[in-house]
Short mmCIF file of C-alpha atoms in Angstrom, two decimals:
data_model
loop_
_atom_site.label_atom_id
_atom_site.label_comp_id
_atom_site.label_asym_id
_atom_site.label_seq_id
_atom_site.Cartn_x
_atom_site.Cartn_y
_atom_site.Cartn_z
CA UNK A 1 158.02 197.15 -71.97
CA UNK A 2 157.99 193.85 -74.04
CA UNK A 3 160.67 193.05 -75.75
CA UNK A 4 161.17 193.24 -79.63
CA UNK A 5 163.16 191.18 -82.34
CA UNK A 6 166.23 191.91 -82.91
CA UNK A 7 166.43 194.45 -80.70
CA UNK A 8 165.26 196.87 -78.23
CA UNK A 9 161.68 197.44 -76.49
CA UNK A 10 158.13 198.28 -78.56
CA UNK A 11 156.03 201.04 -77.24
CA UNK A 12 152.65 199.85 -77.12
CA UNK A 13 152.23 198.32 -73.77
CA UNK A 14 153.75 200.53 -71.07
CA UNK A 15 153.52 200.32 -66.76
CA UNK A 16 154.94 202.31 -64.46
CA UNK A 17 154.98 202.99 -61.17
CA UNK A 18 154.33 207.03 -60.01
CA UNK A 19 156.83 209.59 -60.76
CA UNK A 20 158.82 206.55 -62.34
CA UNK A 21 162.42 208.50 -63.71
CA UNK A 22 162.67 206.81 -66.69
CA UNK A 23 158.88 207.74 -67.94
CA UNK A 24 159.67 211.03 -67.01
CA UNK A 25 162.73 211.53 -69.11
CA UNK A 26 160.57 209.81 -72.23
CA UNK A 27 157.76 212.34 -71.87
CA UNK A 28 160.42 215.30 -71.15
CA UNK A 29 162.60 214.06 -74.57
CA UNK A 30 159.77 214.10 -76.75
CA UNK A 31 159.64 217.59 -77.85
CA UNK A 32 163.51 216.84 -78.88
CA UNK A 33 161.98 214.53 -81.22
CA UNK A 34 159.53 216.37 -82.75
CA UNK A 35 161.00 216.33 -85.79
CA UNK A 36 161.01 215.34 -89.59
CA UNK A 37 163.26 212.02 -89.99
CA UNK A 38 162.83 212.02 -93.69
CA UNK A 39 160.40 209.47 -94.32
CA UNK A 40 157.15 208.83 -92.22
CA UNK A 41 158.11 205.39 -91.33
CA UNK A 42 161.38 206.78 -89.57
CA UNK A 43 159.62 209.52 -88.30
CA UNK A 44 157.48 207.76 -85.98
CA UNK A 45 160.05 205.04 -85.03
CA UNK A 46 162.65 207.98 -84.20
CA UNK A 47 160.46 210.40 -82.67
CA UNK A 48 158.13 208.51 -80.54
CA UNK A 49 158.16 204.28 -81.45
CA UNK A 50 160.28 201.97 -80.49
CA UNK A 51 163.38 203.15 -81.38
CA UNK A 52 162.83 206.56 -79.34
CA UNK A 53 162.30 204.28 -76.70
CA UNK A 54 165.14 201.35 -76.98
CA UNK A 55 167.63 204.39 -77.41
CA UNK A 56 166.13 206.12 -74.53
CA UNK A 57 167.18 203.00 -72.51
CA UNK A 58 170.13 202.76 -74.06
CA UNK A 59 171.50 205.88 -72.89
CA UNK A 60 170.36 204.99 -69.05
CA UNK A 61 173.01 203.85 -66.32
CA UNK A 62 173.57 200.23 -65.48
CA UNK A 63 171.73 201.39 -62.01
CA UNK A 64 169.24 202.91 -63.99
CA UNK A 65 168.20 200.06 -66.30
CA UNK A 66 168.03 197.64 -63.41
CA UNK A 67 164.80 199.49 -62.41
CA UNK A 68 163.23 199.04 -65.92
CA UNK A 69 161.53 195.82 -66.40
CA UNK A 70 161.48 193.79 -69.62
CA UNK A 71 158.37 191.97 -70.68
CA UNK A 72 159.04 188.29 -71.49
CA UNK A 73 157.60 186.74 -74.58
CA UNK A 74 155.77 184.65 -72.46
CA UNK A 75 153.53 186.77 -71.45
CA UNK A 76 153.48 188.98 -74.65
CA UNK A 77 153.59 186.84 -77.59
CA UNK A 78 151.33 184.90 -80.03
CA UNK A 79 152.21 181.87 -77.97
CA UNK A 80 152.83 180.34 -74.26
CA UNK A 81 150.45 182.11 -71.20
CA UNK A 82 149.73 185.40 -72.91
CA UNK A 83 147.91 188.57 -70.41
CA UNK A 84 148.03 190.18 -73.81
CA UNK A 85 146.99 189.70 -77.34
CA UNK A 86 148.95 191.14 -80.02
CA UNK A 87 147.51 192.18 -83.08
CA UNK A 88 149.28 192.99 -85.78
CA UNK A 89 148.24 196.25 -86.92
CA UNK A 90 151.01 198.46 -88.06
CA UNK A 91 148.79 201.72 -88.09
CA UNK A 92 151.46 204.04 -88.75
CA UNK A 93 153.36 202.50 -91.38
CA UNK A 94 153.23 204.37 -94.69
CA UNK A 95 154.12 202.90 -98.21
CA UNK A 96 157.73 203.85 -97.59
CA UNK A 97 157.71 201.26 -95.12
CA UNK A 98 156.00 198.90 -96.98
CA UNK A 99 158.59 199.34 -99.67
CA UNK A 100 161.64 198.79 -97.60
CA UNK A 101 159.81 195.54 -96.44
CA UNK A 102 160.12 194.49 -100.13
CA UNK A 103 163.09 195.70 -100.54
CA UNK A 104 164.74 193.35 -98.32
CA UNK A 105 162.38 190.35 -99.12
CA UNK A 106 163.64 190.73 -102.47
CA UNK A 107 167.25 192.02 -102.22
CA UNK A 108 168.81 189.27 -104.20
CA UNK A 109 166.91 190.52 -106.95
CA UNK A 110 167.52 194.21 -106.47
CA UNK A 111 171.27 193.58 -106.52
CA UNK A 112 171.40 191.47 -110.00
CA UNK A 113 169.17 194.43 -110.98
CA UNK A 114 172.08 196.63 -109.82
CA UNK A 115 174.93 194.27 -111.20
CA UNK A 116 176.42 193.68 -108.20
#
């Protein structure tokens, strides 16, 4: 799983090895999931994006995280020896996502707005 910034794993490149546990509790906990989050932006990174899955590892024993293998940035990045090129797509991001990106662009501005 490569590794994301700040936190946690993204979803879009995934290897394992047969009967790998840890796949098999993702696919098993995503009819838990299946669910409304609110917003569509949430709903997908809840329910099956990369927060399903960094909280799915989160909740894994030491033991069991040790058999779960980060990708570096190295290899998954826009720079160094890349196996893998990255495009920036975003496919599933709605306007509600879009406006909580400006939202926090632009949160000095929101709060004199506010009076804070």
């Amino acid at each position: 799983f490569p590794l994301t910034n700040p936190m946690g794993f993204s979803n879009d490149v995934m290897f394992a090895s047969k009967n790998h546990p840890f796949l098999g509790q993702l696919i098993d906990n995503l009819p838990k999931k299946n669910r409304w989050f609110g917003l569509p932006y949430l709903t997908v990174l809840y329910s099956t994006g990369p927060m399903f899955l960094s909280l799915s590892y989160s909740k894994l024993s030491s033991d069991e995280r040790s058999q779960v293998l980060a990708m570096s940035p190295e290899i998954y990045s826009q720079s160094g020896t890349r196996y893998f090129n990255h495009l920036q797509g975003s496919t599933w991001w709605s306007i509600d996502a879009k406006f909580g990106q400006w939202m926090l662009r632009n949160w000095g501005f929101i709060a004199c707005l506010a009076g804070f």
